[in-house]
Amino acid sequence: MRFGIPLITFDGFCLLLRHKTYSLLSATSHIGRLTGLQVNSVGLPVLRSIRHHLKPTTAALQYFGTEARRHVLDLSEIQVVTLLRDREQLLHLDIQPGYVILRHAGHILGCGLYTPGRLRSQLPRHPAVSF
Amino acid sequence: MSTCTTVFASYAAFIPDFPAFCAALQTPRSCCLRVNTLRTTPEVVRALLVSQGYSVTPSPIADELLLVPNLMHPGRLREAILGYYHPQAFTSALVSRIVAPQPGELVCDLCAAPGSKTSHMAQLMDNQGVIVANEPVHPRLAMLEYNLKHLGISNVVTTRYSGQNFPLRCKFMRVLVDAPCSGEGNYRCDMQGRVQHVRHATSAPDDLPRLQKQLLIRGFDILAPGGSLIYATCTYNPAENEAVVQGLLEQRPATLQPITLPVPHSPGLLQWKEYTYDARMQHCWRLYPHQTDSVGFFVASIRA
């Protein structure tokens, strides 16, 4: 709901909860044939349960983020470099605090967390990436 | 005599144009990128790379493969963290093309880590159907799951069985056995002239053919009727290739089928040292670095 991604985007997926992670598995008629297997992981992890809220994964936002209509934050190259290096930066935005989709030059980078006056990176650490 | 010549001297009898083979091993391999078509298009990645000064050549056999000879560190570009591509050897990517999984099918990758071929197959299946990706070694399983997540793969279930003991109750339309091997195909000099020869095997080399035979037989046994099984290694050693396939042909009603892709290759061996192999072994592919400018590979396409 936060990102305004149309529900139809998720047609064709099964939502599964395993431990504290929600995953989307492509819907398939083969699922019954797999029930005897001891599985380690299933599909694409999209949400993790953290205390009393759910955190979207960067992988999910990179996959579905192009469909988002709200809380998408366009960053300049300098802002991206700063965020990757310092993991946070001061920023005042007129949006509800919470998770945001980080986008640069039209490309979805992943997940950030906005609290009043501050943007925190939720992106996986990539020490040697050049922008 | 160069190091390469010494290391592979025992294979000189069957590697075609052995001096050219040794010369190829002395030069760095061209970078090959597999575009993640679940996220973007080859045209977008090509344009992004060209804008950064890289020379990009499309592969003649698959739209999603781009050859970028002057890219040294593909994992360090922005496009890598976006999940737009996955660095993968050209011959490694060929294996998934030979498996040729179709959207909606049930597929098993019996030795899946680190997930290059699994994710490529998922891409070829347009994230439809299911791939069971099996990997018994925990750190390698974690690597597999990271790569699947990073590339946005939603049709894979991972399991952690010993491949040779994978449950028989589930049958698959296609099975890939990309077996642990001695890794001779990775033998290559890098830009600094240092030899890169990675042994991926967790078992002692002498045990590998036995493990490979067990894996291949289990791969055959979990095939649905009429299904297809691909056996691949990145080594030249006939004891890990033709001899393993020969073992399957002797123990199961399997047949070898021709591989039809327009890629330079050599046929499987019919004889090595004192061993004679089934005439159908000619349908197997031996891929050498001087023929493909990539990693050495062996591929067999088997039908139940």
Tab-separated table of C-alpha atoms in Angstrom:
chain	number	residue	atom	x	y	z
A	1	MET	CA	0.000	0.000	0.000
A	2	ARG	CA	2.802	2.421	0.862
A	3	PHE	CA	4.220	2.344	-2.642
A	4	GLY	CA	0.931	2.219	-4.543
A	5	ILE	CA	1.961	-0.831	-6.544
A	6	PRO	CA	-1.221	-2.135	-8.249
A	7	LEU	CA	-2.372	-5.446	-6.777
A	8	ILE	CA	-2.594	-6.910	-10.274
A	9	THR	CA	1.229	-6.782	-10.353
A	10	PHE	CA	1.244	-9.681	-7.908
A	11	ASP	CA	-1.138	-11.885	-9.891
A	12	GLY	CA	0.655	-15.082	-10.772
A	13	PHE	CA	2.534	-15.329	-7.475
A	14	CYS	CA	1.948	-17.273	-4.255
A	15	LEU	CA	2.802	-15.430	-1.029
A	16	LEU	CA	4.573	-17.703	1.440
A	17	LEU	CA	5.717	-17.075	5.012
A	18	ARG	CA	8.777	-18.952	6.216
A	19	HIS	CA	10.368	-18.014	9.523
A	20	LYS	CA	10.215	-14.198	9.452
A	21	THR	CA	10.407	-13.773	5.687
A	22	TYR	CA	7.577	-13.414	3.200
A	23	SER	CA	8.467	-14.692	-0.260
A	24	LEU	CA	6.771	-14.687	-3.640
A	25	LEU	CA	6.903	-17.899	-5.621
A	26	SER	CA	5.737	-17.953	-9.214
A	27	ALA	CA	2.387	-19.729	-9.227
A	28	THR	CA	2.733	-23.223	-10.625
A	29	SER	CA	0.751	-26.389	-11.022
A	30	HIS	CA	3.839	-28.357	-9.947
A	31	ILE	CA	3.663	-27.219	-6.336
A	32	GLY	CA	1.896	-30.395	-5.184
A	33	ARG	CA	4.716	-32.525	-6.556
A	34	LEU	CA	7.239	-30.702	-4.405
A	35	THR	CA	5.530	-31.201	-1.052
A	36	GLY	CA	7.722	-34.180	-0.146
A	37	LEU	CA	10.943	-32.168	-0.480
A	38	GLN	CA	12.678	-30.542	2.484
A	39	VAL	CA	13.181	-27.041	1.146
A	40	ASN	CA	15.693	-24.486	2.327
A	41	SER	CA	14.247	-21.402	0.633
A	42	VAL	CA	11.348	-20.622	-1.674
A	43	GLY	CA	11.030	-17.943	-4.343
A	44	LEU	CA	11.949	-14.277	-4.024
A	45	PRO	CA	12.090	-12.812	-0.494
A	46	VAL	CA	9.984	-9.639	-0.537
A	47	LEU	CA	9.275	-8.668	3.088
A	48	ARG	CA	11.013	-9.310	6.390
A	49	SER	CA	9.232	-9.081	9.714
A	50	ILE	CA	11.187	-6.766	12.020
A	51	ARG	CA	9.694	-6.306	15.492
A	52	HIS	CA	6.243	-4.818	14.746
A	53	HIS	CA	6.632	-3.864	11.118
A	54	LEU	CA	7.518	-5.262	7.722
A	55	LYS	CA	10.598	-4.199	5.781
A	56	PRO	CA	10.637	-4.563	1.989
A	57	THR	CA	13.723	-6.199	0.538
A	58	THR	CA	15.885	-4.401	-2.006
A	59	ALA	CA	15.457	-7.410	-4.297
A	60	ALA	CA	11.662	-6.967	-4.217
A	61	LEU	CA	11.846	-3.229	-4.835
A	62	GLN	CA	14.245	-3.700	-7.737
A	63	TYR	CA	11.798	-6.222	-9.203
A	64	PHE	CA	8.487	-4.440	-8.573
A	65	GLY	CA	9.649	-0.858	-8.005
A	66	THR	CA	8.981	0.263	-11.547
A	67	GLU	CA	5.258	-0.179	-10.782
A	68	ALA	CA	5.393	2.038	-7.665
A	69	ARG	CA	3.406	5.298	-7.646
A	70	ARG	CA	4.312	6.719	-4.239
A	71	HIS	CA	7.342	7.168	-2.010
A	72	VAL	CA	9.840	6.843	-4.829
A	73	LEU	CA	12.839	9.065	-4.194
A	74	ASP	CA	14.945	10.276	-7.110
A	75	LEU	CA	18.547	10.788	-6.066
A	76	SER	CA	21.305	12.701	-7.818
A	77	GLU	CA	24.625	11.021	-8.497
A	78	ILE	CA	26.225	12.885	-5.581
A	79	GLN	CA	23.434	11.773	-3.253
A	80	VAL	CA	23.856	8.139	-4.319
A	81	VAL	CA	27.606	8.226	-3.775
A	82	THR	CA	27.131	9.850	-0.362
A	83	LEU	CA	24.463	7.369	0.662
A	84	LEU	CA	26.535	4.364	-0.383
A	85	ARG	CA	29.577	5.720	1.428
A	86	ASP	CA	28.034	7.104	4.646
A	87	ARG	CA	24.923	4.873	4.735
A	88	GLU	CA	22.827	7.976	5.608
A	89	GLN	CA	22.431	11.635	4.799
A	90	LEU	CA	20.493	14.635	6.036
A	91	LEU	CA	17.472	15.264	3.885
A	92	HIS	CA	14.161	17.045	4.446
A	93	LEU	CA	11.266	15.686	2.462
A	94	ASP	CA	7.541	16.333	2.513
A	95	ILE	CA	6.595	12.680	2.843
A	96	GLN	CA	5.409	10.321	5.550
A	97	PRO	CA	8.317	8.716	7.419
A	98	GLY	CA	8.932	5.097	6.410
A	99	TYR	CA	10.522	3.023	3.723
A	100	VAL	CA	11.182	4.613	0.341
A	101	ILE	CA	12.257	3.334	-3.052
A	102	LEU	CA	15.597	4.805	-4.101
A	103	ARG	CA	15.913	5.623	-7.790
A	104	HIS	CA	18.779	7.118	-9.780
A	105	ALA	CA	18.580	8.144	-13.440
A	106	GLY	CA	15.472	6.006	-13.845
A	107	HIS	CA	17.079	2.887	-12.349
A	108	ILE	CA	15.701	1.386	-9.118
A	109	LEU	CA	18.542	1.058	-6.601
A	110	GLY	CA	16.542	-0.473	-3.767
A	111	CYS	CA	15.307	0.377	-0.314
A	112	GLY	CA	15.888	3.389	1.940
A	113	LEU	CA	14.393	4.469	5.262
A	114	TYR	CA	13.209	8.067	5.685
A	115	THR	CA	12.812	9.526	9.155
A	116	PRO	CA	12.216	13.278	9.594
A	117	GLY	CA	15.341	15.040	8.338
A	118	ARG	CA	17.322	11.880	7.612
A	119	LEU	CA	17.571	9.239	4.868
A	120	ARG	CA	19.189	5.910	5.732
A	121	SER	CA	20.393	3.394	3.184
A	122	GLN	CA	18.922	-0.088	3.408
A	123	LEU	CA	20.894	-1.192	0.353
A	124	PRO	CA	23.265	-4.140	0.639
A	125	ARG	CA	26.835	-2.998	1.151
A	126	HIS	CA	28.852	-2.894	-2.087
A	127	PRO	CA	32.323	-1.676	-1.134
A	128	ALA	CA	33.859	-1.276	-4.561
A	129	VAL	CA	30.989	-0.080	-6.733
A	130	SER	CA	31.710	2.931	-8.933
A	131	PHE	CA	29.038	5.425	-9.998
B	1	MET	CA	58.227	-25.575	-22.543
B	2	SER	CA	55.491	-23.389	-21.035
B	3	THR	CA	53.672	-24.264	-17.813
B	4	CYS	CA	50.474	-24.859	-19.764
B	5	THR	CA	52.203	-27.296	-22.089
B	6	THR	CA	53.568	-29.211	-19.129
B	7	VAL	CA	50.289	-29.308	-17.202
B	8	PHE	CA	48.257	-30.590	-20.128
B	9	ALA	CA	50.912	-32.692	-21.872
B	10	SER	CA	48.930	-35.886	-21.324
B	11	TYR	CA	45.988	-34.368	-23.236
B	12	ALA	CA	48.044	-33.351	-26.284
B	13	ALA	CA	46.936	-36.509	-28.074
B	14	PHE	CA	43.284	-35.465	-28.177
B	15	ILE	CA	43.160	-31.661	-27.896
B	16	PRO	CA	43.049	-30.356	-31.488
B	17	ASP	CA	45.787	-27.870	-32.406
B	18	PHE	CA	47.499	-28.263	-29.034
B	19	PRO	CA	49.946	-25.332	-29.573
B	20	ALA	CA	46.973	-22.993	-30.182
B	21	PHE	CA	45.301	-24.381	-27.053
B	22	CYS	CA	48.413	-23.617	-24.976
B	23	ALA	CA	48.735	-20.162	-26.534
B	24	ALA	CA	45.105	-19.391	-25.647
B	25	LEU	CA	45.757	-20.266	-22.009
B	26	GLN	CA	48.511	-17.636	-21.895
B	27	THR	CA	46.092	-14.817	-22.719
B	28	PRO	CA	43.393	-13.369	-20.446
B	29	ARG	CA	39.844	-14.447	-21.195
B	30	SER	CA	37.339	-11.900	-22.549
B	31	CYS	CA	34.672	-10.804	-20.113
B	32	CYS	CA	31.209	-12.164	-20.852
B	33	LEU	CA	28.073	-10.718	-19.269
B	34	ARG	CA	24.675	-12.383	-19.187
B	35	VAL	CA	22.036	-9.691	-19.235
B	36	ASN	CA	19.279	-10.321	-16.708
B	37	THR	CA	16.301	-10.087	-19.031
B	38	LEU	CA	13.963	-10.335	-16.035
B	39	ARG	CA	15.106	-6.807	-15.145
B	40	THR	CA	16.186	-5.074	-18.333
B	41	THR	CA	17.128	-5.617	-21.962
B	42	PRO	CA	20.447	-6.292	-23.707
B	43	GLU	CA	20.033	-2.981	-25.550
B	44	VAL	CA	19.849	-1.006	-22.288
B	45	VAL	CA	22.908	-2.718	-20.797
B	46	ARG	CA	24.835	-2.343	-24.013
B	47	ALA	CA	24.066	1.388	-24.168
B	48	LEU	CA	25.038	1.876	-20.502
B	49	LEU	CA	28.358	0.098	-20.998
B	50	VAL	CA	29.176	1.867	-24.261
B	51	SER	CA	28.489	5.228	-22.582
B	52	GLN	CA	31.206	4.316	-20.052
B	53	GLY	CA	33.759	3.540	-22.777
B	54	TYR	CA	33.456	-0.232	-22.967
B	55	SER	CA	33.377	-2.074	-26.262
B	56	VAL	CA	30.427	-4.440	-26.392
B	57	THR	CA	29.843	-7.244	-28.880
B	58	PRO	CA	26.639	-9.275	-28.867
B	59	SER	CA	27.079	-13.037	-28.817
B	60	PRO	CA	26.131	-14.708	-32.115
B	61	ILE	CA	24.176	-17.453	-30.351
B	62	ALA	CA	22.153	-15.729	-27.636
B	63	ASP	CA	20.806	-12.197	-27.366
B	64	GLU	CA	21.337	-12.065	-23.604
B	65	LEU	CA	25.101	-12.670	-23.800
B	66	LEU	CA	27.383	-9.662	-24.297
B	67	LEU	CA	31.139	-9.921	-24.810
B	68	VAL	CA	33.021	-6.997	-23.243
B	69	PRO	CA	36.760	-7.614	-23.745
B	70	ASN	CA	37.986	-4.441	-22.020
B	71	LEU	CA	35.904	-4.808	-18.831
B	72	MET	CA	38.173	-6.042	-16.023
B	73	HIS	CA	35.952	-5.807	-12.932
B	74	PRO	CA	32.323	-6.382	-13.967
B	75	GLY	CA	31.135	-6.645	-10.353
B	76	ARG	CA	32.121	-3.073	-9.594
B	77	LEU	CA	29.793	-1.259	-11.973
B	78	ARG	CA	26.481	0.289	-10.967
B	79	GLU	CA	24.702	-2.046	-13.378
B	80	ALA	CA	25.951	-5.008	-11.344
B	81	ILE	CA	24.281	-3.853	-8.114
B	82	LEU	CA	21.125	-3.112	-10.068
B	83	GLY	CA	21.041	-6.795	-10.994
B	84	TYR	CA	21.083	-5.917	-14.682
B	85	TYR	CA	23.688	-8.530	-15.531
B	86	HIS	CA	25.598	-11.469	-14.158
B	87	PRO	CA	29.236	-12.069	-15.139
B	88	GLN	CA	29.390	-15.592	-16.539
B	89	ALA	CA	31.766	-17.446	-18.827
B	90	PHE	CA	30.403	-17.832	-22.348
B	91	THR	CA	30.706	-21.624	-22.257
B	92	SER	CA	29.029	-21.776	-18.848
B	93	ALA	CA	26.073	-19.831	-20.259
B	94	LEU	CA	25.953	-22.242	-23.191
B	95	VAL	CA	25.069	-25.064	-20.801
B	96	SER	CA	21.751	-23.462	-19.803
B	97	ARG	CA	21.038	-22.853	-23.487
B	98	ILE	CA	21.629	-26.563	-24.109
B	99	VAL	CA	19.291	-27.498	-21.241
B	100	ALA	CA	16.771	-25.216	-22.999
B	101	PRO	CA	14.142	-25.144	-20.225
B	102	GLN	CA	10.704	-23.907	-21.232
B	103	PRO	CA	8.395	-21.621	-19.217
B	104	GLY	CA	6.160	-23.660	-16.915
B	105	GLU	CA	8.368	-26.757	-16.736
B	106	LEU	CA	9.596	-28.559	-13.632
B	107	VAL	CA	13.405	-28.561	-13.696
B	108	CYS	CA	16.103	-29.774	-11.316
B	109	ASP	CA	19.609	-28.353	-10.997
B	110	LEU	CA	21.268	-31.044	-8.915
B	111	CYS	CA	24.556	-29.201	-8.165
B	112	ALA	CA	23.347	-25.625	-8.346
B	113	ALA	CA	25.782	-23.302	-6.493
B	114	PRO	CA	26.781	-20.597	-7.116
B	115	GLY	CA	23.641	-20.245	-9.227
B	116	SER	CA	24.839	-18.885	-12.550
B	117	LYS	CA	23.179	-21.634	-14.548
B	118	THR	CA	20.146	-21.807	-12.238
B	119	SER	CA	19.454	-18.103	-12.644
B	120	HIS	CA	20.060	-18.311	-16.384
B	121	MET	CA	17.553	-21.145	-16.669
B	122	ALA	CA	15.042	-19.149	-14.591
B	123	GLN	CA	15.542	-16.300	-17.016
B	124	LEU	CA	14.989	-18.574	-20.029
B	125	MET	CA	11.796	-19.805	-18.313
B	126	ASP	CA	10.671	-16.195	-17.805
B	127	ASN	CA	10.367	-16.941	-14.063
B	128	GLN	CA	7.559	-19.432	-14.828
B	129	GLY	CA	7.401	-23.050	-13.690
B	130	VAL	CA	9.745	-24.300	-10.969
B	131	ILE	CA	13.447	-25.026	-10.686
B	132	VAL	CA	14.557	-27.111	-7.727
B	133	ALA	CA	18.114	-25.931	-7.082
B	134	ASN	CA	20.003	-28.364	-4.886
B	135	GLU	CA	23.274	-27.674	-3.086
B	136	PRO	CA	24.530	-29.694	-0.098
B	137	VAL	CA	27.346	-27.400	1.057
B	138	HIS	CA	26.006	-24.662	3.334
B	139	PRO	CA	28.279	-21.710	2.378
B	140	ARG	CA	27.719	-22.494	-1.285
B	141	LEU	CA	23.968	-22.707	-0.690
B	142	ALA	CA	24.076	-19.217	0.856
B	143	MET	CA	25.923	-17.961	-2.227
B	144	LEU	CA	23.313	-19.577	-4.467
B	145	GLU	CA	20.432	-17.975	-2.566
B	146	TYR	CA	22.125	-14.561	-2.581
B	147	ASN	CA	22.560	-14.675	-6.356
B	148	LEU	CA	18.966	-15.783	-6.924
B	149	LYS	CA	17.651	-12.956	-4.743
B	150	HIS	CA	19.951	-10.377	-6.294
B	151	LEU	CA	18.793	-11.300	-9.801
B	152	GLY	CA	15.087	-11.285	-8.886
B	153	ILE	CA	14.437	-14.995	-9.396
B	154	SER	CA	10.988	-16.046	-8.172
B	155	ASN	CA	10.589	-19.583	-9.548
B	156	VAL	CA	13.337	-21.401	-7.637
B	157	VAL	CA	13.070	-23.615	-4.581
B	158	THR	CA	16.385	-24.512	-2.946
B	159	THR	CA	17.123	-27.814	-1.233
B	160	ARG	CA	20.138	-29.176	0.613
B	161	TYR	CA	20.395	-32.869	-0.203
B	162	SER	CA	23.515	-34.764	-1.127
B	163	GLY	CA	22.965	-34.800	-4.871
B	164	GLN	CA	23.559	-38.541	-5.151
B	165	ASN	CA	20.817	-39.102	-2.546
B	166	PHE	CA	18.265	-36.653	-3.928
B	167	PRO	CA	14.734	-38.030	-3.311
B	168	LEU	CA	13.454	-40.241	-6.111
B	169	ARG	CA	9.750	-39.483	-5.601
B	170	CYS	CA	9.841	-36.198	-7.528
B	171	LYS	CA	10.351	-36.495	-11.298
B	172	PHE	CA	11.554	-33.683	-13.547
B	173	MET	CA	11.237	-32.848	-17.232
B	174	ARG	CA	14.808	-31.557	-17.341
B	175	VAL	CA	17.730	-32.199	-15.028
B	176	LEU	CA	21.095	-30.475	-15.044
B	177	VAL	CA	24.062	-32.215	-13.419
B	178	ASP	CA	26.803	-29.577	-13.445
B	179	ALA	CA	29.043	-31.831	-11.426
B	180	PRO	CA	31.840	-30.829	-9.069
B	181	CYS	CA	35.040	-31.412	-11.013
B	182	SER	CA	38.777	-30.793	-11.026
B	183	GLY	CA	38.191	-27.442	-12.760
B	184	GLU	CA	40.914	-27.779	-15.363
B	185	GLY	CA	38.880	-25.670	-17.778
B	186	ASN	CA	39.511	-22.628	-15.580
B	187	TYR	CA	43.256	-22.883	-16.091
B	188	ARG	CA	44.183	-19.562	-17.620
B	189	CYS	CA	46.672	-16.751	-17.154
B	190	ASP	CA	45.290	-13.402	-15.999
B	191	MET	CA	46.356	-9.905	-17.074
B	192	GLN	CA	49.427	-10.091	-14.859
B	193	GLY	CA	50.436	-13.478	-16.257
B	194	ARG	CA	49.484	-15.271	-13.044
B	195	VAL	CA	47.999	-18.704	-13.421
B	196	GLN	CA	44.366	-19.014	-12.379
B	197	HIS	CA	43.427	-22.611	-11.825
B	198	VAL	CA	40.679	-23.018	-9.321
B	199	ARG	CA	39.848	-26.425	-8.001
B	200	HIS	CA	36.199	-26.280	-6.966
B	201	ALA	CA	35.967	-29.830	-5.792
B	202	THR	CA	35.435	-30.592	-2.132
B	203	SER	CA	36.436	-34.213	-2.620
B	204	ALA	CA	39.890	-35.481	-3.396
B	205	PRO	CA	40.358	-35.571	-7.199
B	206	ASP	CA	40.630	-39.348	-7.188
B	207	ASP	CA	37.141	-39.574	-5.711
B	208	LEU	CA	35.588	-37.218	-8.231
B	209	PRO	CA	34.752	-39.711	-11.021
B	210	ARG	CA	32.988	-41.947	-8.497
B	211	LEU	CA	30.940	-39.008	-7.154
B	212	GLN	CA	30.235	-37.759	-10.674
B	213	LYS	CA	28.925	-41.195	-11.727
B	214	GLN	CA	26.649	-41.314	-8.685
B	215	LEU	CA	25.339	-37.819	-9.411
B	216	LEU	CA	24.707	-38.583	-13.069
B	217	ILE	CA	22.880	-41.818	-12.302
B	218	ARG	CA	20.709	-40.045	-9.718
B	219	GLY	CA	20.066	-37.285	-12.246
B	220	PHE	CA	18.849	-39.922	-14.704
B	221	ASP	CA	16.719	-41.649	-12.072
B	222	ILE	CA	14.771	-38.464	-11.265
B	223	LEU	CA	13.923	-37.827	-14.929
B	224	ALA	CA	10.294	-38.044	-15.982
B	225	PRO	CA	9.688	-40.371	-18.962
B	226	GLY	CA	10.970	-38.640	-22.093
B	227	GLY	CA	12.811	-36.057	-20.042
B	228	SER	CA	16.280	-34.759	-20.826
B	229	LEU	CA	19.429	-34.722	-18.714
B	230	ILE	CA	22.460	-32.518	-19.276
B	231	TYR	CA	25.816	-33.493	-17.791
B	232	ALA	CA	28.457	-30.760	-17.670
B	233	THR	CA	31.891	-30.242	-16.183
B	234	CYS	CA	34.532	-27.556	-16.600
B	235	THR	CA	37.381	-30.021	-17.016
B	236	TYR	CA	39.178	-31.789	-19.865
B	237	ASN	CA	39.867	-34.988	-17.962
B	238	PRO	CA	38.201	-37.928	-19.831
B	239	ALA	CA	37.941	-39.819	-16.525
B	240	GLU	CA	35.515	-37.107	-15.337
B	241	ASN	CA	33.718	-36.797	-18.670
B	242	GLU	CA	33.406	-39.625	-21.216
B	243	ALA	CA	34.104	-42.300	-18.576
B	244	VAL	CA	31.300	-40.952	-16.379
B	245	VAL	CA	28.820	-40.873	-19.261
B	246	GLN	CA	29.972	-44.358	-20.292
B	247	GLY	CA	29.124	-45.574	-16.801
B	248	LEU	CA	25.577	-44.253	-17.167
B	249	LEU	CA	25.122	-45.833	-20.604
B	250	GLU	CA	26.175	-49.197	-19.150
B	251	GLN	CA	23.866	-49.010	-16.142
B	252	ARG	CA	20.737	-47.281	-17.445
B	253	PRO	CA	18.719	-47.265	-20.713
B	254	ALA	CA	20.010	-43.798	-21.567
B	255	THR	CA	20.805	-42.430	-24.980
B	256	LEU	CA	22.978	-39.527	-26.083
B	257	GLN	CA	21.535	-36.936	-28.412
B	258	PRO	CA	23.242	-34.366	-30.652
B	259	ILE	CA	23.598	-30.774	-29.448
B	260	THR	CA	22.595	-28.243	-32.062
B	261	LEU	CA	24.027	-24.801	-31.442
B	262	PRO	CA	26.319	-22.962	-33.850
B	263	VAL	CA	29.370	-22.972	-31.570
B	264	PRO	CA	32.862	-24.251	-32.431
B	265	HIS	CA	33.532	-27.446	-30.483
B	266	SER	CA	35.151	-30.865	-30.670
B	267	PRO	CA	33.292	-34.177	-30.321
B	268	GLY	CA	33.545	-36.404	-27.273
B	269	LEU	CA	36.357	-38.959	-27.278
B	270	LEU	CA	35.834	-42.540	-28.449
B	271	GLN	CA	39.115	-43.722	-26.988
B	272	TRP	CA	41.608	-42.584	-24.361
B	273	LYS	CA	44.596	-44.561	-23.170
B	274	GLU	CA	43.373	-48.153	-22.795
B	275	TYR	CA	39.691	-47.162	-22.575
B	276	THR	CA	37.169	-47.377	-25.408
B	277	TYR	CA	33.917	-45.440	-25.204
B	278	ASP	CA	30.476	-45.876	-26.796
B	279	ALA	CA	30.299	-44.581	-30.379
B	280	ARG	CA	27.450	-42.260	-29.358
B	281	MET	CA	30.007	-40.286	-27.326
B	282	GLN	CA	30.678	-38.318	-30.526
B	283	HIS	CA	27.456	-36.398	-29.732
B	284	CYS	CA	29.088	-34.920	-26.611
B	285	TRP	CA	30.776	-31.549	-26.817
B	286	ARG	CA	34.287	-30.657	-25.758
B	287	LEU	CA	34.706	-26.889	-25.627
B	288	TYR	CA	38.280	-25.629	-25.685
B	289	PRO	CA	39.532	-22.101	-24.929
B	290	HIS	CA	41.195	-21.640	-28.305
B	291	GLN	CA	37.908	-22.462	-30.038
B	292	THR	CA	35.624	-20.312	-27.896
B	293	ASP	CA	37.856	-17.771	-26.060
B	294	SER	CA	36.253	-18.984	-22.838
B	295	VAL	CA	36.483	-21.598	-20.097
B	296	GLY	CA	36.979	-25.239	-21.090
B	297	PHE	CA	33.809	-27.325	-20.756
B	298	PHE	CA	32.400	-30.761	-21.471
B	299	VAL	CA	28.677	-31.214	-22.146
B	300	ALA	CA	26.586	-34.330	-22.783
B	301	SER	CA	22.905	-34.249	-23.675
B	302	ILE	CA	21.127	-37.412	-22.500
B	303	ARG	CA	17.572	-38.595	-22.975
B	304	ALA	CA	15.667	-41.129	-20.937
